[in-house]
Amino acid sequence: EAEVAQSPRYKITEKSQAVAFWCDPISGHATLYWYRQILGQGPELLVQFQDESVVDDSQLPKDRFSAERLKGVDSTLKIQPAELGDSAMYLCASSLRVRDTQYFGPGTRLTVL
Amino acid sequence: AQSVTQLGSHVSVSEGALVLLRCNYSSSVPPYLFWYVQYPNQGLQLLLKYTTGATLVKGINGFEAEFKKSETSFHLTKPSAHMSDAAEYFCAVSPGGNEKLTFGTGTRLTIIP
């Protein structure tokens, strides 16, 4: 069964450093999502792509976060510089189209020291 | 704006007993409703979803949920709990299926042997 791949699974960094997360969606899925899940809370959407275009980044802290999906397939989420409050699980999901079921990857757990 | 309220951040049931996890939502248009399960350090897995039609929805692992418009609820049930059901459960809403998923804060289910 096809799955969403994410790497790394775990990342520990010091504040002010740069970090990057990678996501490879299920093949053929046009829509890709990045979520942040703070411990004890539900996931919150950071950015949504339709193919290579951003369709919603209203909750993305653009002063430090950036996301790209250059060829409309895999995607990278970057944080620079990382802050203590960025410690969270970063989840990637994909769906065939916007209204279809979202399938989640295993996530990247980020710890900022 | 849409929202989700999950009553009870922690629920404990005995193995073999009924599981009931509560979810209430608000949405300005007919909602799409979802239940996801998350095991420790893993991504979210879809249990079931309601879009339109039959209000009783059956999902994987013996779970089901009933959409009650008059009560704005979408409670999750399972007749007989199994040890493997121990996990965190998230309810989510998407108004009309066209807008982003909004998640509740989750309910951690513990199964007592």
mmCIF file of N, CA and C in Angstrom, chain B:
data_model
loop_
_atom_site.group_PDB
_atom_site.id
_atom_site.type_symbol
_atom_site.label_atom_id
_atom_site.label_comp_id
_atom_site.label_asym_id
_atom_site.label_seq_id
_atom_site.Cartn_x
_atom_site.Cartn_y
_atom_site.Cartn_z
ATOM 1 N N ALA B 1 -16.355 30.664 11.588
ATOM 2 C CA ALA B 1 -15.283 29.679 11.420
ATOM 3 C C ALA B 1 -15.685 28.366 12.082
ATOM 4 N N GLN B 2 -15.193 27.292 11.527
ATOM 5 C CA GLN B 2 -15.531 25.977 12.059
ATOM 6 C C GLN B 2 -14.700 25.672 13.301
ATOM 7 N N SER B 3 -15.225 24.767 14.121
ATOM 8 C CA SER B 3 -14.480 24.332 15.299
ATOM 9 C C SER B 3 -14.915 22.935 15.695
ATOM 10 N N VAL B 4 -14.091 22.283 16.505
ATOM 11 C CA VAL B 4 -14.363 20.938 17.002
ATOM 12 C C VAL B 4 -14.072 20.901 18.483
ATOM 13 N N THR B 5 -14.978 20.314 19.237
ATOM 14 C CA THR B 5 -14.786 20.129 20.673
ATOM 15 C C THR B 5 -14.843 18.646 20.986
ATOM 16 N N GLN B 6 -13.784 18.135 21.572
ATOM 17 C CA GLN B 6 -13.767 16.748 22.016
ATOM 18 C C GLN B 6 -13.853 16.752 23.536
ATOM 19 N N LEU B 7 -14.922 16.184 24.038
ATOM 20 C CA LEU B 7 -15.157 16.154 25.483
ATOM 21 C C LEU B 7 -14.374 15.016 26.113
ATOM 22 N N GLY B 8 -13.496 15.374 27.036
ATOM 23 C CA GLY B 8 -12.680 14.359 27.696
ATOM 24 C C GLY B 8 -11.353 14.204 27.005
ATOM 25 N N SER B 9 -10.306 14.726 27.593
ATOM 26 C CA SER B 9 -8.978 14.574 26.992
ATOM 27 C C SER B 9 -8.417 13.181 27.255
ATOM 28 N N HIS B 10 -8.938 12.527 28.308
ATOM 29 C CA HIS B 10 -8.522 11.169 28.623
ATOM 30 C C HIS B 10 -9.755 10.326 28.923
ATOM 31 N N VAL B 11 -9.817 9.148 28.312
ATOM 32 C CA VAL B 11 -10.901 8.200 28.568
ATOM 33 C C VAL B 11 -10.283 6.829 28.826
ATOM 34 N N SER B 12 -10.743 6.179 29.901
ATOM 35 C CA SER B 12 -10.280 4.830 30.220
ATOM 36 C C SER B 12 -11.465 3.885 30.222
ATOM 37 N N VAL B 13 -11.308 2.757 29.574
ATOM 38 C CA VAL B 13 -12.350 1.729 29.570
ATOM 39 C C VAL B 13 -11.691 0.375 29.780
ATOM 40 N N SER B 14 -12.461 -0.555 30.297
ATOM 41 C CA SER B 14 -11.963 -1.913 30.488
ATOM 42 C C SER B 14 -11.989 -2.672 29.175
ATOM 43 N N GLU B 15 -11.080 -3.596 29.021
ATOM 44 C CA GLU B 15 -11.067 -4.442 27.831
ATOM 45 C C GLU B 15 -12.411 -5.155 27.720
ATOM 46 N N GLY B 16 -13.022 -5.097 26.528
ATOM 47 C CA GLY B 16 -14.320 -5.705 26.300
ATOM 48 C C GLY B 16 -15.492 -4.771 26.529
ATOM 49 N N ALA B 17 -15.262 -3.621 27.118
ATOM 50 C CA ALA B 17 -16.333 -2.659 27.381
ATOM 51 C C ALA B 17 -16.555 -1.756 26.177
ATOM 52 N N LEU B 18 -17.689 -1.036 26.235
ATOM 53 C CA LEU B 18 -18.040 -0.094 25.175
ATOM 54 C C LEU B 18 -17.083 1.097 25.183
ATOM 55 N N VAL B 19 -16.648 1.501 23.985
ATOM 56 C CA VAL B 19 -15.862 2.717 23.823
ATOM 57 C C VAL B 19 -16.786 3.808 23.274
ATOM 58 N N LEU B 20 -16.779 4.976 23.926
ATOM 59 C CA LEU B 20 -17.543 6.128 23.447
ATOM 60 C C LEU B 20 -16.650 7.356 23.553
ATOM 61 N N LEU B 21 -16.308 7.941 22.410
ATOM 62 C CA LEU B 21 -15.518 9.169 22.381
ATOM 63 C C LEU B 21 -16.384 10.254 21.755
ATOM 64 N N ARG B 22 -16.479 11.386 22.457
ATOM 65 C CA ARG B 22 -17.436 12.413 22.070
ATOM 66 C C ARG B 22 -16.804 13.521 21.227
ATOM 67 N N CYS B 23 -17.568 13.971 20.235
ATOM 68 C CA CYS B 23 -17.121 15.043 19.352
ATOM 69 C C CYS B 23 -18.314 15.911 18.992
ATOM 70 N N ASN B 24 -18.201 17.211 19.232
ATOM 71 C CA ASN B 24 -19.182 18.175 18.775
ATOM 72 C C ASN B 24 -18.496 19.181 17.864
ATOM 73 N N TYR B 25 -19.206 19.661 16.878
ATOM 74 C CA TYR B 25 -18.601 20.533 15.888
ATOM 75 C C TYR B 25 -19.464 21.766 15.661
ATOM 76 N N SER B 26 -18.883 22.760 15.053
ATOM 77 C CA SER B 26 -19.646 23.890 14.535
ATOM 78 C C SER B 26 -19.186 24.131 13.108
ATOM 79 N N SER B 27 -20.162 24.396 12.236
ATOM 80 C CA SER B 27 -19.861 24.622 10.826
ATOM 81 C C SER B 27 -20.990 25.432 10.215
ATOM 82 N N SER B 28 -20.652 26.389 9.379
ATOM 83 C CA SER B 28 -21.664 27.255 8.772
ATOM 84 C C SER B 28 -22.370 26.587 7.595
ATOM 85 N N VAL B 29 -21.793 25.511 7.088
ATOM 86 C CA VAL B 29 -22.395 24.759 5.979
ATOM 87 C C VAL B 29 -22.336 23.274 6.353
ATOM 88 N N PRO B 30 -23.098 22.430 5.644
ATOM 89 C CA PRO B 30 -23.045 20.996 5.954
ATOM 90 C C PRO B 30 -21.607 20.497 5.980
ATOM 91 N N PRO B 31 -21.253 19.835 7.072
ATOM 92 C CA PRO B 31 -19.841 19.472 7.248
ATOM 93 C C PRO B 31 -19.472 18.112 6.685
ATOM 94 N N TYR B 32 -18.190 17.966 6.368
ATOM 95 C CA TYR B 32 -17.579 16.662 6.245
ATOM 96 C C TYR B 32 -16.912 16.410 7.606
ATOM 97 N N LEU B 33 -17.077 15.219 8.150
ATOM 98 C CA LEU B 33 -16.564 14.911 9.486
ATOM 99 C C LEU B 33 -15.676 13.672 9.441
ATOM 100 N N PHE B 34 -14.640 13.687 10.263
ATOM 101 C CA PHE B 34 -13.628 12.636 10.221
ATOM 102 C C PHE B 34 -13.225 12.234 11.633
ATOM 103 N N TRP B 35 -12.845 10.972 11.774
ATOM 104 C CA TRP B 35 -12.129 10.506 12.958
ATOM 105 C C TRP B 35 -10.811 9.891 12.496
ATOM 106 N N TYR B 36 -9.731 10.357 13.148
ATOM 107 C CA TYR B 36 -8.403 9.815 12.898
ATOM 108 C C TYR B 36 -7.858 9.217 14.196
ATOM 109 N N VAL B 37 -6.992 8.212 14.075
ATOM 110 C CA VAL B 37 -6.314 7.614 15.224
ATOM 111 C C VAL B 37 -4.805 7.830 15.057
ATOM 112 N N GLN B 38 -4.148 8.082 16.183
ATOM 113 C CA GLN B 38 -2.698 8.292 16.163
ATOM 114 C C GLN B 38 -2.046 7.456 17.242
ATOM 115 N N TYR B 39 -1.163 6.560 16.840
ATOM 116 C CA TYR B 39 -0.379 5.774 17.776
ATOM 117 C C TYR B 39 0.901 6.544 18.104
ATOM 118 N N PRO B 40 1.527 6.260 19.223
ATOM 119 C CA PRO B 40 2.694 7.034 19.661
ATOM 120 C C PRO B 40 3.750 7.176 18.580
ATOM 121 N N ASN B 41 4.179 8.427 18.379
ATOM 122 C CA ASN B 41 5.233 8.760 17.425
ATOM 123 C C ASN B 41 4.928 8.310 16.003
ATOM 124 N N GLN B 42 3.651 8.316 15.669
ATOM 125 C CA GLN B 42 3.252 7.972 14.304
ATOM 126 C C GLN B 42 2.326 9.044 13.750
ATOM 127 N N GLY B 43 2.076 8.985 12.467
ATOM 128 C CA GLY B 43 1.133 9.901 11.847
ATOM 129 C C GLY B 43 -0.299 9.492 12.126
ATOM 130 N N LEU B 44 -1.217 10.197 11.519
ATOM 131 C CA LEU B 44 -2.645 9.942 11.735
ATOM 132 C C LEU B 44 -3.168 8.959 10.689
ATOM 133 N N GLN B 45 -4.030 8.072 11.130
ATOM 134 C CA GLN B 45 -4.669 7.103 10.236
ATOM 135 C C GLN B 45 -6.170 7.333 10.253
ATOM 136 N N LEU B 46 -6.781 7.399 9.072
ATOM 137 C CA LEU B 46 -8.210 7.634 8.994
ATOM 138 C C LEU B 46 -8.985 6.419 9.481
ATOM 139 N N LEU B 47 -9.883 6.642 10.447
ATOM 140 C CA LEU B 47 -10.773 5.589 10.932
ATOM 141 C C LEU B 47 -12.053 5.532 10.107
ATOM 142 N N LEU B 48 -12.661 6.698 9.909
ATOM 143 C CA LEU B 48 -13.908 6.782 9.157
ATOM 144 C C LEU B 48 -14.190 8.236 8.828
ATOM 145 N N LYS B 49 -15.140 8.425 7.894
ATOM 146 C CA LYS B 49 -15.515 9.780 7.520
ATOM 147 C C LYS B 49 -16.979 9.824 7.109
ATOM 148 N N TYR B 50 -17.589 10.969 7.345
ATOM 149 C CA TYR B 50 -18.955 11.243 6.901
ATOM 150 C C TYR B 50 -18.902 12.403 5.918
ATOM 151 N N THR B 51 -19.533 12.194 4.752
ATOM 152 C CA THR B 51 -19.632 13.289 3.779
ATOM 153 C C THR B 51 -21.101 13.634 3.566
ATOM 154 N N THR B 52 -21.832 12.754 2.950
ATOM 155 C CA THR B 52 -23.277 12.919 2.776
ATOM 156 C C THR B 52 -23.918 11.534 2.860
ATOM 157 N N GLY B 53 -25.253 11.504 2.907
ATOM 158 C CA GLY B 53 -25.942 10.216 2.873
ATOM 159 C C GLY B 53 -26.167 9.622 4.245
ATOM 160 N N ALA B 54 -25.973 8.335 4.348
ATOM 161 C CA ALA B 54 -26.247 7.596 5.582
ATOM 162 C C ALA B 54 -25.497 8.211 6.749
ATOM 163 N N THR B 55 -26.232 8.420 7.844
ATOM 164 C CA THR B 55 -25.646 9.124 8.983
ATOM 165 C C THR B 55 -24.835 8.220 9.898
ATOM 166 N N LEU B 56 -25.037 6.905 9.789
ATOM 167 C CA LEU B 56 -24.225 5.970 10.557
ATOM 168 C C LEU B 56 -23.098 5.478 9.648
ATOM 169 N N VAL B 57 -21.887 5.769 10.078
ATOM 170 C CA VAL B 57 -20.728 5.462 9.250
ATOM 171 C C VAL B 57 -19.892 4.383 9.931
ATOM 172 N N LYS B 58 -19.552 3.371 9.197
ATOM 173 C CA LYS B 58 -18.700 2.299 9.731
ATOM 174 C C LYS B 58 -17.282 2.487 9.225
ATOM 175 N N GLY B 59 -16.333 2.239 10.130
ATOM 176 C CA GLY B 59 -14.934 2.414 9.767
ATOM 177 C C GLY B 59 -14.132 1.155 9.994
ATOM 178 N N ILE B 60 -12.820 1.355 10.095
ATOM 179 C CA ILE B 60 -11.931 0.221 10.294
ATOM 180 C C ILE B 60 -11.875 -0.167 11.760
ATOM 181 N N ASN B 61 -11.390 -1.375 12.023
ATOM 182 C CA ASN B 61 -11.165 -1.866 13.388
ATOM 183 C C ASN B 61 -12.423 -1.895 14.242
ATOM 184 N N GLY B 62 -13.591 -2.001 13.613
ATOM 185 C CA GLY B 62 -14.842 -2.140 14.354
ATOM 186 C C GLY B 62 -15.441 -0.850 14.873
ATOM 187 N N PHE B 63 -14.868 0.288 14.521
ATOM 188 C CA PHE B 63 -15.398 1.579 14.966
ATOM 189 C C PHE B 63 -16.530 2.063 14.062
ATOM 190 N N GLU B 64 -17.424 2.834 14.632
ATOM 191 C CA GLU B 64 -18.459 3.494 13.876
ATOM 192 C C GLU B 64 -18.797 4.828 14.522
ATOM 193 N N ALA B 65 -19.422 5.706 13.746
ATOM 194 C CA ALA B 65 -19.811 7.013 14.266
ATOM 195 C C ALA B 65 -21.126 7.414 13.630
ATOM 196 N N GLU B 66 -21.905 8.185 14.364
ATOM 197 C CA GLU B 66 -23.203 8.633 13.865
ATOM 198 C C GLU B 66 -23.246 10.147 13.797
ATOM 199 N N PHE B 67 -23.576 10.671 12.626
ATOM 200 C CA PHE B 67 -23.748 12.105 12.427
ATOM 201 C C PHE B 67 -25.149 12.498 12.886
ATOM 202 N N LYS B 68 -25.219 13.391 13.872
ATOM 203 C CA LYS B 68 -26.507 13.898 14.364
ATOM 204 C C LYS B 68 -26.509 15.402 14.177
ATOM 205 N N LYS B 69 -27.204 15.837 13.138
ATOM 206 C CA LYS B 69 -27.221 17.259 12.800
ATOM 207 C C LYS B 69 -27.848 18.094 13.899
ATOM 208 N N SER B 70 -28.938 17.591 14.483
ATOM 209 C CA SER B 70 -29.657 18.362 15.496
ATOM 210 C C SER B 70 -28.815 18.575 16.744
ATOM 211 N N GLU B 71 -27.883 17.663 17.003
ATOM 212 C CA GLU B 71 -27.023 17.764 18.179
ATOM 213 C C GLU B 71 -25.619 18.258 17.810
ATOM 214 N N THR B 72 -25.376 18.517 16.556
ATOM 215 C CA THR B 72 -24.040 18.870 16.016
ATOM 216 C C THR B 72 -22.977 17.959 16.620
ATOM 217 N N SER B 73 -23.262 16.653 16.552
ATOM 218 C CA SER B 73 -22.328 15.684 17.140
ATOM 219 C C SER B 73 -21.915 14.631 16.137
ATOM 220 N N PHE B 74 -20.799 14.012 16.438
ATOM 221 C CA PHE B 74 -20.260 12.924 15.612
ATOM 222 C C PHE B 74 -19.450 12.031 16.542
ATOM 223 N N HIS B 75 -20.136 11.363 17.458
ATOM 224 C CA HIS B 75 -19.466 10.543 18.477
ATOM 225 C C HIS B 75 -18.978 9.222 17.882
ATOM 226 N N LEU B 76 -17.840 8.774 18.375
ATOM 227 C CA LEU B 76 -17.202 7.533 17.908
ATOM 228 C C LEU B 76 -17.468 6.425 18.910
ATOM 229 N N THR B 77 -17.863 5.259 18.420
ATOM 230 C CA THR B 77 -18.135 4.131 19.312
ATOM 231 C C THR B 77 -17.524 2.843 18.786
ATOM 232 N N LYS B 78 -17.312 1.928 19.742
ATOM 233 C CA LYS B 78 -16.901 0.575 19.417
ATOM 234 C C LYS B 78 -17.493 -0.320 20.500
ATOM 235 N N PRO B 79 -18.201 -1.383 20.132
ATOM 236 C CA PRO B 79 -18.923 -2.186 21.126
ATOM 237 C C PRO B 79 -18.023 -2.841 22.172
ATOM 238 N N SER B 80 -16.824 -3.275 21.764
ATOM 239 C CA SER B 80 -15.979 -4.034 22.674
ATOM 240 C C SER B 80 -14.528 -3.604 22.492
ATOM 241 N N ALA B 81 -13.973 -2.977 23.523
ATOM 242 C CA ALA B 81 -12.611 -2.452 23.442
ATOM 243 C C ALA B 81 -11.572 -3.564 23.448
ATOM 244 N N HIS B 82 -10.515 -3.325 22.685
ATOM 245 C CA HIS B 82 -9.388 -4.251 22.625
ATOM 246 C C HIS B 82 -8.142 -3.491 23.051
ATOM 247 N N MET B 83 -7.180 -4.210 23.602
ATOM 248 C CA MET B 83 -5.951 -3.556 24.060
ATOM 249 C C MET B 83 -5.293 -2.740 22.956
ATOM 250 N N SER B 84 -5.391 -3.212 21.730
ATOM 251 C CA SER B 84 -4.756 -2.513 20.607
ATOM 252 C C SER B 84 -5.440 -1.197 20.248
ATOM 253 N N ASP B 85 -6.586 -0.914 20.885
ATOM 254 C CA ASP B 85 -7.278 0.358 20.615
ATOM 255 C C ASP B 85 -6.668 1.531 21.377
ATOM 256 N N ALA B 86 -5.762 1.248 22.289
ATOM 257 C CA ALA B 86 -5.135 2.318 23.060
ATOM 258 C C ALA B 86 -4.350 3.230 22.137
ATOM 259 N N ALA B 87 -4.740 4.498 22.090
ATOM 260 C CA ALA B 87 -4.148 5.460 21.169
ATOM 261 C C ALA B 87 -4.781 6.820 21.425
ATOM 262 N N GLU B 88 -4.402 7.807 20.596
ATOM 263 C CA GLU B 88 -5.037 9.123 20.640
ATOM 264 C C GLU B 88 -5.968 9.233 19.447
ATOM 265 N N TYR B 89 -7.149 9.765 19.704
ATOM 266 C CA TYR B 89 -8.169 9.871 18.665
ATOM 267 C C TYR B 89 -8.515 11.337 18.433
ATOM 268 N N PHE B 90 -8.571 11.710 17.155
ATOM 269 C CA PHE B 90 -8.865 13.084 16.778
ATOM 270 C C PHE B 90 -10.102 13.147 15.891
ATOM 271 N N CYS B 91 -10.986 14.058 16.230
ATOM 272 C CA CYS B 91 -12.141 14.373 15.407
ATOM 273 C C CYS B 91 -11.788 15.618 14.585
ATOM 274 N N ALA B 92 -12.264 15.681 13.342
ATOM 275 C CA ALA B 92 -11.951 16.824 12.489
ATOM 276 C C ALA B 92 -13.158 17.172 11.630
ATOM 277 N N VAL B 93 -13.243 18.455 11.249
ATOM 278 C CA VAL B 93 -14.344 18.937 10.422
ATOM 279 C C VAL B 93 -13.805 19.729 9.248
ATOM 280 N N SER B 94 -14.477 19.597 8.112
ATOM 281 C CA SER B 94 -14.194 20.421 6.935
ATOM 282 C C SER B 94 -15.540 20.876 6.391
ATOM 283 N N PRO B 95 -15.862 22.157 6.499
ATOM 284 C CA PRO B 95 -17.151 22.646 6.020
ATOM 285 C C PRO B 95 -17.350 22.379 4.538
ATOM 286 N N GLY B 96 -18.332 21.583 4.222
ATOM 287 C CA GLY B 96 -18.629 21.272 2.831
ATOM 288 C C GLY B 96 -17.564 20.482 2.125
ATOM 289 N N GLY B 97 -16.531 20.094 2.835
ATOM 290 C CA GLY B 97 -15.421 19.372 2.228
ATOM 291 C C GLY B 97 -14.484 20.250 1.441
ATOM 292 N N ASN B 98 -14.797 21.540 1.388
ATOM 293 C CA ASN B 98 -13.994 22.449 0.567
ATOM 294 C C ASN B 98 -12.947 23.215 1.343
ATOM 295 N N GLU B 99 -13.065 23.219 2.625
ATOM 296 C CA GLU B 99 -12.137 23.985 3.441
ATOM 297 C C GLU B 99 -11.201 23.061 4.210
ATOM 298 N N LYS B 100 -10.178 23.684 4.770
ATOM 299 C CA LYS B 100 -9.147 22.900 5.442
ATOM 300 C C LYS B 100 -9.733 22.152 6.626
ATOM 301 N N LEU B 101 -9.075 21.061 6.990
ATOM 302 C CA LEU B 101 -9.471 20.290 8.156
ATOM 303 C C LEU B 101 -9.147 21.070 9.425
ATOM 304 N N THR B 102 -10.124 21.138 10.312
ATOM 305 C CA THR B 102 -9.891 21.676 11.648
ATOM 306 C C THR B 102 -10.029 20.529 12.629
ATOM 307 N N PHE B 103 -8.982 20.293 13.405
ATOM 308 C CA PHE B 103 -8.951 19.169 14.330
ATOM 309 C C PHE B 103 -9.329 19.589 15.738
ATOM 310 N N GLY B 104 -9.883 18.631 16.485
ATOM 311 C CA GLY B 104 -10.049 18.813 17.915
ATOM 312 C C GLY B 104 -8.724 18.583 18.621
ATOM 313 N N THR B 105 -8.742 18.714 19.931
ATOM 314 C CA THR B 105 -7.510 18.590 20.713
ATOM 315 C C THR B 105 -7.166 17.154 21.057
ATOM 316 N N GLY B 106 -8.045 16.227 20.683
ATOM 317 C CA GLY B 106 -7.728 14.816 20.848
ATOM 318 C C GLY B 106 -8.220 14.220 22.154
ATOM 319 N N THR B 107 -8.458 12.918 22.128
ATOM 320 C CA THR B 107 -8.816 12.141 23.318
ATOM 321 C C THR B 107 -7.891 10.938 23.401
ATOM 322 N N ARG B 108 -7.200 10.827 24.515
ATOM 323 C CA ARG B 108 -6.316 9.677 24.705
ATOM 324 C C ARG B 108 -7.112 8.546 25.323
ATOM 325 N N LEU B 109 -7.180 7.429 24.638
ATOM 326 C CA LEU B 109 -7.933 6.257 25.093
ATOM 327 C C LEU B 109 -6.982 5.248 25.719
ATOM 328 N N THR B 110 -7.277 4.896 26.952
ATOM 329 C CA THR B 110 -6.519 3.872 27.677
ATOM 330 C C THR B 110 -7.418 2.671 27.892
ATOM 331 N N ILE B 111 -6.886 1.472 27.657
ATOM 332 C CA ILE B 111 -7.645 0.247 27.849
ATOM 333 C C ILE B 111 -7.108 -0.461 29.092
ATOM 334 N N ILE B 112 -7.997 -0.746 30.027
ATOM 335 C CA ILE B 112 -7.626 -1.403 31.282
ATOM 336 C C ILE B 112 -7.778 -2.913 31.127
ATOM 337 N N PRO B 113 -6.731 -3.672 31.389
ATOM 338 C CA PRO B 113 -6.820 -5.138 31.193
ATOM 339 C C PRO B 113 -7.826 -5.777 32.146
#
